[in-house]
């Protein structure tokens, strides 16, 4: 097991989208000073993955910044490869490119009224995309550090591809059982950087409701996540009704002790790195207070 410069604990967030760049810089600098090893960010309809990477790296001095993930359906391989090299050269050793295709399918996917283009079968598309990135004859300056990539892998075939062709996997929306399965599938040497959603709130009823809303969002509208839950043994009714066993498996909620217990469970199951996505009852705010408290981990 290895951390590959990510540290043991990181932050994963969508909270930077919609925030002014100055506030994002300040928050990233504080996250670094709090001691987190890596800052992960998602990509939706806010800043694109490349521009967000530049912004966060420019605001920090030593912390790793990781794209979790850059969607291959939205960029030609030459665009992604050129951006990866440029970021690596400007911030050597501090960038991890997470690649995924969670919107990749046999046909276009509608998201908030926008049609996301299809790339075909997920594993075959990802394999071809990685090969294309490696084959492009880039003429820009190269970093002394080799590029670092991970895949947003859930199923056994994508996990195997992650272990074979990249540093490893960045599973999202997974319970501890998936971490154990992923480690077994990838072997002992591949990086396993697991996202863990948390609600740091001693009002357990309120925390559980926040957790249930998060789980319901993915269980109700993300086919790849639903397929993963089925592989893990969750039933159709449990998924459709966002049952309590499912909520408890996906989200750690309660006090610091509950969060620490879940993080330790992922490490015991084979994770190298756990990045915490803070969920709150204040979705319009950056969870600065929670990031500060969780830094004790």
mmCIF file of C-alpha atoms in Angstrom:
data_model
loop_
_atom_site.group_PDB
_atom_site.id
_atom_site.type_symbol
_atom_site.label_atom_id
_atom_site.label_comp_id
_atom_site.label_asym_id
_atom_site.label_seq_id
_atom_site.Cartn_x
_atom_site.Cartn_y
_atom_site.Cartn_z
ATOM 1 C CA UNK A 1 0.000 0.000 0.000
ATOM 2 C CA UNK A 2 1.215 3.480 -0.844
ATOM 3 C CA UNK A 3 -0.066 7.031 -0.709
ATOM 4 C CA UNK A 4 1.907 8.311 -3.747
ATOM 5 C CA UNK A 5 2.165 11.769 -2.208
ATOM 6 C CA UNK A 6 -1.554 12.130 -1.478
ATOM 7 C CA UNK A 7 -1.226 11.803 2.281
ATOM 8 C CA UNK A 8 -3.668 9.721 4.288
ATOM 9 C CA UNK A 9 -6.601 12.148 4.552
ATOM 10 C CA UNK A 10 -7.889 14.581 1.944
ATOM 11 C CA UNK A 11 -10.892 16.777 1.217
ATOM 12 C CA UNK A 12 -13.315 16.109 -1.654
ATOM 13 C CA UNK A 13 -15.723 18.898 -2.590
ATOM 14 C CA UNK A 14 -18.172 20.413 -5.051
ATOM 15 C CA UNK A 15 -18.379 23.499 -2.836
ATOM 16 C CA UNK A 16 -16.100 25.641 -5.009
ATOM 17 C CA UNK A 17 -18.545 25.753 -7.906
ATOM 18 C CA UNK A 18 -20.448 29.014 -7.951
ATOM 19 C CA UNK A 19 -18.003 30.710 -5.574
ATOM 20 C CA UNK A 20 -15.833 33.685 -6.613
ATOM 21 C CA UNK A 21 -12.254 32.758 -7.436
ATOM 22 C CA UNK A 22 -10.884 34.844 -4.553
ATOM 23 C CA UNK A 23 -12.954 32.881 -2.020
ATOM 24 C CA UNK A 24 -11.900 29.598 -3.576
ATOM 25 C CA UNK A 25 -8.228 30.576 -3.320
ATOM 26 C CA UNK A 26 -8.628 31.514 0.338
ATOM 27 C CA UNK A 27 -10.414 28.255 1.145
ATOM 28 C CA UNK A 28 -7.832 26.140 -0.678
ATOM 29 C CA UNK A 29 -4.981 27.871 1.141
ATOM 30 C CA UNK A 30 -6.680 27.222 4.478
ATOM 31 C CA UNK A 31 -7.286 23.548 3.638
ATOM 32 C CA UNK A 32 -3.571 23.226 2.941
ATOM 33 C CA UNK A 33 -2.641 24.920 6.220
ATOM 34 C CA UNK A 34 -4.986 22.577 8.087
ATOM 35 C CA UNK A 35 -2.723 19.733 7.010
ATOM 36 C CA UNK A 36 -4.792 17.805 4.488
ATOM 37 C CA UNK A 37 -2.680 15.905 1.982
ATOM 38 C CA UNK A 38 -4.851 16.307 -1.108
ATOM 39 C CA UNK A 39 -7.702 18.502 -2.293
ATOM 40 C CA UNK A 40 -10.118 16.709 -4.635
ATOM 41 C CA UNK A 41 -12.872 18.432 -6.568
ATOM 42 C CA UNK A 42 -15.743 17.273 -8.722
ATOM 43 C CA UNK A 43 -16.678 18.491 -12.176
ATOM 44 C CA UNK A 44 -20.236 19.438 -13.037
ATOM 45 C CA UNK A 45 -21.586 22.637 -14.537
ATOM 46 C CA UNK A 46 -19.229 24.931 -12.622
ATOM 47 C CA UNK A 47 -15.595 25.514 -13.552
ATOM 48 C CA UNK A 48 -14.259 22.838 -15.836
ATOM 49 C CA UNK A 49 -11.674 20.431 -14.449
ATOM 50 C CA UNK A 50 -8.653 22.060 -16.082
ATOM 51 C CA UNK A 51 -9.385 25.642 -15.002
ATOM 52 C CA UNK A 52 -10.307 24.520 -11.489
ATOM 53 C CA UNK A 53 -6.994 22.652 -11.231
ATOM 54 C CA UNK A 54 -5.033 25.757 -12.196
ATOM 55 C CA UNK A 55 -6.965 27.882 -9.705
ATOM 56 C CA UNK A 56 -6.398 25.528 -6.770
ATOM 57 C CA UNK A 57 -2.761 24.853 -7.544
ATOM 58 C CA UNK A 58 -2.027 28.561 -7.849
ATOM 59 C CA UNK A 59 -3.564 29.142 -4.408
ATOM 60 C CA UNK A 60 -1.492 26.486 -2.642
ATOM 61 C CA UNK A 61 2.203 25.726 -2.280
ATOM 62 C CA UNK A 62 2.721 22.034 -1.535
ATOM 63 C CA UNK A 63 -0.626 20.221 -1.302
ATOM 64 C CA UNK A 64 -1.632 17.808 -4.048
ATOM 65 C CA UNK A 65 -4.645 18.833 -6.142
ATOM 66 C CA UNK A 66 -6.659 16.013 -7.717
ATOM 67 C CA UNK A 67 -9.374 16.078 -10.343
ATOM 68 C CA UNK A 68 -12.087 13.732 -9.183
ATOM 69 C CA UNK A 69 -12.979 13.389 -12.004
ATOM 70 C CA UNK A 70 -12.361 14.916 -15.435
ATOM 71 C CA UNK A 71 -15.020 13.468 -17.729
ATOM 72 C CA UNK A 72 -13.632 11.848 -20.880
ATOM 73 C CA UNK A 73 -16.918 12.457 -22.712
ATOM 74 C CA UNK A 74 -16.274 16.201 -22.617
ATOM 75 C CA UNK A 75 -12.692 16.391 -23.955
ATOM 76 C CA UNK A 76 -10.740 15.028 -26.875
ATOM 77 C CA UNK A 77 -7.705 13.024 -25.681
ATOM 78 C CA UNK A 78 -5.264 15.551 -27.193
ATOM 79 C CA UNK A 79 -6.891 18.366 -25.189
ATOM 80 C CA UNK A 80 -6.676 16.372 -21.967
ATOM 81 C CA UNK A 81 -3.107 15.206 -22.590
ATOM 82 C CA UNK A 82 -1.894 18.719 -23.417
ATOM 83 C CA UNK A 83 -3.563 20.168 -20.319
ATOM 84 C CA UNK A 84 -2.177 17.400 -18.112
ATOM 85 C CA UNK A 85 1.361 18.049 -19.334
ATOM 86 C CA UNK A 86 1.060 21.822 -18.922
ATOM 87 C CA UNK A 87 -0.255 21.549 -15.353
ATOM 88 C CA UNK A 88 2.385 18.957 -14.464
ATOM 89 C CA UNK A 89 5.145 21.172 -15.826
ATOM 90 C CA UNK A 90 3.902 24.272 -13.978
ATOM 91 C CA UNK A 91 3.260 22.443 -10.682
ATOM 92 C CA UNK A 92 5.570 19.427 -10.752
ATOM 93 C CA UNK A 93 4.550 16.528 -8.591
ATOM 94 C CA UNK A 94 1.394 18.179 -7.244
ATOM 95 C CA UNK A 95 -1.309 17.169 -9.724
ATOM 96 C CA UNK A 96 -3.340 13.980 -10.016
ATOM 97 C CA UNK A 97 -5.635 13.577 -12.998
ATOM 98 C CA UNK A 98 -8.701 11.507 -12.223
ATOM 99 C CA UNK A 99 -10.450 10.272 -15.355
ATOM 100 C CA UNK A 100 -13.948 8.907 -15.517
ATOM 101 C CA UNK A 101 -16.883 8.265 -17.750
ATOM 102 C CA UNK A 102 -19.845 8.101 -15.438
ATOM 103 C CA UNK A 103 -21.966 9.706 -18.163
ATOM 104 C CA UNK A 104 -20.634 7.347 -20.800
ATOM 105 C CA UNK A 105 -23.334 4.994 -22.157
ATOM 106 C CA UNK A 106 -24.767 3.546 -25.343
ATOM 107 C CA UNK A 107 -26.495 6.853 -26.039
ATOM 108 C CA UNK A 108 -26.551 10.489 -24.913
ATOM 109 C CA UNK A 109 -27.420 11.223 -21.282
ATOM 110 C CA UNK A 110 -29.679 14.110 -20.400
ATOM 111 C CA UNK A 111 -28.490 16.141 -17.413
ATOM 112 C CA UNK A 112 -30.292 19.310 -16.347
ATOM 113 C CA UNK A 113 -31.633 19.653 -19.864
ATOM 114 C CA UNK A 114 -28.221 19.256 -21.491
ATOM 115 C CA UNK A 115 -27.279 16.259 -23.620
ATOM 116 C CA UNK A 116 -23.933 14.732 -22.644
ATOM 117 C CA UNK A 117 -22.351 12.974 -25.664
ATOM 118 C CA UNK A 118 -21.835 9.236 -25.575
ATOM 119 C CA UNK A 119 -18.462 7.498 -25.767
ATOM 120 C CA UNK A 120 -19.736 3.918 -25.906
ATOM 121 C CA UNK A 121 -18.925 1.085 -23.501
ATOM 122 C CA UNK A 122 -17.180 2.421 -20.406
ATOM 123 C CA UNK A 123 -14.144 0.124 -20.056
ATOM 124 C CA UNK A 124 -13.384 -0.054 -23.781
ATOM 125 C CA UNK A 125 -13.795 3.710 -24.121
ATOM 126 C CA UNK A 126 -11.511 4.414 -21.158
ATOM 127 C CA UNK A 127 -8.853 2.016 -22.438
ATOM 128 C CA UNK A 128 -8.891 3.649 -25.867
ATOM 129 C CA UNK A 129 -8.828 7.127 -24.320
ATOM 130 C CA UNK A 130 -5.734 6.314 -22.227
ATOM 131 C CA UNK A 131 -4.003 4.837 -25.274
ATOM 132 C CA UNK A 132 -4.785 7.949 -27.305
ATOM 133 C CA UNK A 133 -3.425 10.237 -24.574
ATOM 134 C CA UNK A 134 -0.183 8.271 -24.461
ATOM 135 C CA UNK A 135 0.208 8.272 -28.259
ATOM 136 C CA UNK A 136 -0.137 12.025 -28.809
ATOM 137 C CA UNK A 137 3.230 13.625 -29.802
ATOM 138 C CA UNK A 138 3.171 16.609 -27.453
ATOM 139 C CA UNK A 139 5.706 19.345 -28.110
ATOM 140 C CA UNK A 140 5.367 21.325 -24.886
ATOM 141 C CA UNK A 141 7.857 21.259 -22.034
ATOM 142 C CA UNK A 142 7.618 18.185 -19.832
ATOM 143 C CA UNK A 143 7.767 17.931 -16.053
ATOM 144 C CA UNK A 144 10.554 15.904 -14.423
ATOM 145 C CA UNK A 145 7.720 14.065 -12.671
ATOM 146 C CA UNK A 146 5.703 11.531 -14.678
ATOM 147 C CA UNK A 147 1.978 12.182 -15.006
ATOM 148 C CA UNK A 148 -0.175 10.688 -12.263
ATOM 149 C CA UNK A 149 -3.579 9.344 -13.232
ATOM 150 C CA UNK A 150 -6.342 7.443 -11.472
ATOM 151 C CA UNK A 151 -9.633 6.100 -12.745
ATOM 152 C CA UNK A 152 -13.091 6.556 -11.283
ATOM 153 C CA UNK A 153 -13.495 2.795 -11.007
ATOM 154 C CA UNK A 154 -16.357 0.863 -9.412
ATOM 155 C CA UNK A 155 -16.811 -2.452 -11.209
ATOM 156 C CA UNK A 156 -14.205 -5.231 -11.405
ATOM 157 C CA UNK A 157 -13.264 -4.594 -15.041
ATOM 158 C CA UNK A 158 -12.632 -0.870 -14.521
ATOM 159 C CA UNK A 159 -10.733 -1.602 -11.300
ATOM 160 C CA UNK A 160 -8.523 -4.018 -13.211
ATOM 161 C CA UNK A 161 -7.905 -1.409 -15.904
ATOM 162 C CA UNK A 162 -7.041 1.172 -13.236
ATOM 163 C CA UNK A 163 -4.465 -1.140 -11.684
ATOM 164 C CA UNK A 164 -2.956 -2.047 -15.050
ATOM 165 C CA UNK A 165 -2.842 1.338 -16.775
ATOM 166 C CA UNK A 166 -2.769 4.030 -14.052
ATOM 167 C CA UNK A 167 -1.709 4.584 -10.455
ATOM 168 C CA UNK A 168 -4.993 3.092 -9.302
ATOM 169 C CA UNK A 169 -8.611 3.869 -8.520
ATOM 170 C CA UNK A 170 -10.700 6.677 -7.061
ATOM 171 C CA UNK A 171 -14.022 5.062 -6.104
ATOM 172 C CA UNK A 172 -16.859 7.457 -5.280
ATOM 173 C CA UNK A 173 -20.091 6.751 -3.365
ATOM 174 C CA UNK A 174 -18.942 3.423 -1.959
ATOM 175 C CA UNK A 175 -19.198 1.579 1.369
ATOM 176 C CA UNK A 176 -16.308 -0.077 3.188
ATOM 177 C CA UNK A 177 -17.214 -3.420 1.611
ATOM 178 C CA UNK A 178 -16.396 -1.969 -1.811
ATOM 179 C CA UNK A 179 -12.987 -0.861 -0.550
ATOM 180 C CA UNK A 180 -12.187 -4.437 0.459
ATOM 181 C CA UNK A 181 -13.365 -5.754 -2.927
ATOM 182 C CA UNK A 182 -11.406 -3.100 -4.801
ATOM 183 C CA UNK A 183 -8.203 -3.917 -2.953
ATOM 184 C CA UNK A 184 -8.636 -7.596 -3.724
ATOM 185 C CA UNK A 185 -9.351 -6.870 -7.397
ATOM 186 C CA UNK A 186 -6.389 -4.505 -7.893
ATOM 187 C CA UNK A 187 -3.768 -6.258 -5.801
ATOM 188 C CA UNK A 188 -1.535 -4.759 -3.119
ATOM 189 C CA UNK A 189 0.373 -2.177 -5.154
ATOM 190 C CA UNK A 190 -2.262 -0.065 -6.917
ATOM 191 C CA UNK A 191 -3.347 3.185 -5.281
ATOM 192 C CA UNK A 192 -6.801 3.108 -3.714
ATOM 193 C CA UNK A 193 -8.091 6.621 -2.955
ATOM 194 C CA UNK A 194 -11.633 6.367 -1.607
ATOM 195 C CA UNK A 195 -14.204 9.169 -1.336
ATOM 196 C CA UNK A 196 -16.248 9.092 1.883
ATOM 197 C CA UNK A 197 -19.272 11.332 2.419
ATOM 198 C CA UNK A 198 -19.651 12.579 6.000
ATOM 199 C CA UNK A 199 -22.124 14.641 8.012
ATOM 200 C CA UNK A 200 -20.446 16.055 11.100
ATOM 201 C CA UNK A 201 -23.472 16.816 13.262
ATOM 202 C CA UNK A 202 -24.309 15.541 16.740
ATOM 203 C CA UNK A 203 -28.033 15.949 15.974
ATOM 204 C CA UNK A 204 -28.299 12.428 14.576
ATOM 205 C CA UNK A 205 -31.804 12.840 13.137
ATOM 206 C CA UNK A 206 -30.764 15.933 11.188
ATOM 207 C CA UNK A 207 -27.520 14.305 10.102
ATOM 208 C CA UNK A 208 -29.351 11.206 8.875
ATOM 209 C CA UNK A 209 -31.743 13.326 6.801
ATOM 210 C CA UNK A 210 -28.853 15.159 5.136
ATOM 211 C CA UNK A 211 -27.215 11.793 4.459
ATOM 212 C CA UNK A 212 -30.421 10.341 3.027
ATOM 213 C CA UNK A 213 -30.848 13.260 0.610
ATOM 214 C CA UNK A 214 -27.302 12.754 -0.687
ATOM 215 C CA UNK A 215 -27.760 9.023 -1.171
ATOM 216 C CA UNK A 216 -31.139 9.535 -2.824
ATOM 217 C CA UNK A 217 -29.645 11.875 -5.406
ATOM 218 C CA UNK A 218 -27.296 9.183 -6.737
ATOM 219 C CA UNK A 219 -29.555 6.193 -6.128
ATOM 220 C CA UNK A 220 -32.285 7.905 -8.127
ATOM 221 C CA UNK A 221 -30.348 9.290 -11.059
ATOM 222 C CA UNK A 222 -26.948 7.655 -11.570
ATOM 223 C CA UNK A 223 -27.180 4.275 -13.354
ATOM 224 C CA UNK A 224 -23.505 3.425 -12.764
ATOM 225 C CA UNK A 225 -23.924 3.973 -9.032
ATOM 226 C CA UNK A 226 -27.100 1.885 -8.946
ATOM 227 C CA UNK A 227 -25.287 -0.933 -10.751
ATOM 228 C CA UNK A 228 -22.511 -0.745 -8.163
ATOM 229 C CA UNK A 229 -25.019 -0.938 -5.310
ATOM 230 C CA UNK A 230 -26.606 -4.020 -6.859
ATOM 231 C CA UNK A 231 -23.208 -5.720 -7.091
ATOM 232 C CA UNK A 232 -22.759 -4.996 -3.392
ATOM 233 C CA UNK A 233 -26.001 -6.770 -2.526
ATOM 234 C CA UNK A 234 -28.468 -3.926 -2.077
ATOM 235 C CA UNK A 235 -31.973 -4.808 -3.271
ATOM 236 C CA UNK A 236 -34.147 -2.903 -5.708
ATOM 237 C CA UNK A 237 -36.579 -1.732 -3.011
ATOM 238 C CA UNK A 238 -33.707 -0.716 -0.747
ATOM 239 C CA UNK A 239 -32.217 1.417 -3.502
ATOM 240 C CA UNK A 240 -35.528 2.898 -4.693
ATOM 241 C CA UNK A 241 -36.665 3.758 -1.180
ATOM 242 C CA UNK A 242 -33.205 4.894 0.001
ATOM 243 C CA UNK A 243 -33.345 2.462 2.896
ATOM 244 C CA UNK A 244 -31.546 3.058 6.196
ATOM 245 C CA UNK A 245 -29.001 0.260 5.642
ATOM 246 C CA UNK A 246 -27.968 1.873 2.363
ATOM 247 C CA UNK A 247 -27.720 5.356 3.885
ATOM 248 C CA UNK A 248 -25.629 4.076 6.787
ATOM 249 C CA UNK A 249 -23.301 2.204 4.422
ATOM 250 C CA UNK A 250 -22.615 5.175 2.155
ATOM 251 C CA UNK A 251 -22.491 8.120 4.575
ATOM 252 C CA UNK A 252 -20.737 8.389 7.938
ATOM 253 C CA UNK A 253 -22.674 10.744 10.182
ATOM 254 C CA UNK A 254 -22.678 11.913 13.771
ATOM 255 C CA UNK A 255 -19.757 13.074 15.912
ATOM 256 C CA UNK A 256 -16.017 12.910 15.269
ATOM 257 C CA UNK A 257 -15.869 9.435 16.736
ATOM 258 C CA UNK A 258 -18.276 8.111 14.112
ATOM 259 C CA UNK A 259 -16.324 9.735 11.292
ATOM 260 C CA UNK A 260 -13.002 8.433 12.593
ATOM 261 C CA UNK A 261 -14.394 4.917 12.920
ATOM 262 C CA UNK A 262 -15.489 4.900 9.265
ATOM 263 C CA UNK A 263 -12.155 6.265 8.056
ATOM 264 C CA UNK A 264 -10.286 3.593 10.004
ATOM 265 C CA UNK A 265 -12.569 0.940 8.534
ATOM 266 C CA UNK A 266 -11.593 2.004 4.998
ATOM 267 C CA UNK A 267 -7.909 1.843 5.890
ATOM 268 C CA UNK A 268 -8.379 -1.577 7.475
ATOM 269 C CA UNK A 269 -10.118 -2.704 4.272
ATOM 270 C CA UNK A 270 -7.159 -1.644 2.134
ATOM 271 C CA UNK A 271 -7.510 2.047 1.294
ATOM 272 C CA UNK A 272 -4.333 4.116 0.950
ATOM 273 C CA UNK A 273 -6.100 7.464 1.082
ATOM 274 C CA UNK A 274 -9.563 8.616 2.189
ATOM 275 C CA UNK A 275 -10.954 11.944 0.984
ATOM 276 C CA UNK A 276 -13.852 13.338 2.965
ATOM 277 C CA UNK A 277 -16.817 14.997 1.274
ATOM 278 C CA UNK A 278 -18.598 17.111 3.886
ATOM 279 C CA UNK A 279 -22.379 17.258 3.584
ATOM 280 C CA UNK A 280 -24.340 19.808 5.596
ATOM 281 C CA UNK A 281 -27.824 21.199 6.029
ATOM 282 C CA UNK A 282 -26.380 24.427 4.575
ATOM 283 C CA UNK A 283 -25.823 23.487 0.915
ATOM 284 C CA UNK A 284 -25.238 27.108 -0.099
ATOM 285 C CA UNK A 285 -22.159 27.498 2.098
ATOM 286 C CA UNK A 286 -18.633 26.179 2.019
ATOM 287 C CA UNK A 287 -18.257 23.873 5.049
ATOM 288 C CA UNK A 288 -15.247 25.672 6.506
ATOM 289 C CA UNK A 289 -16.148 24.884 10.121
ATOM 290 C CA UNK A 290 -16.382 21.170 9.378
ATOM 291 C CA UNK A 291 -13.130 21.141 7.399
ATOM 292 C CA UNK A 292 -11.412 22.758 10.372
ATOM 293 C CA UNK A 293 -12.840 20.249 12.839
ATOM 294 C CA UNK A 294 -12.097 17.228 10.686
ATOM 295 C CA UNK A 295 -8.470 18.266 10.348
ATOM 296 C CA UNK A 296 -7.948 16.593 13.746
ATOM 297 C CA UNK A 297 -8.063 13.292 11.864
#
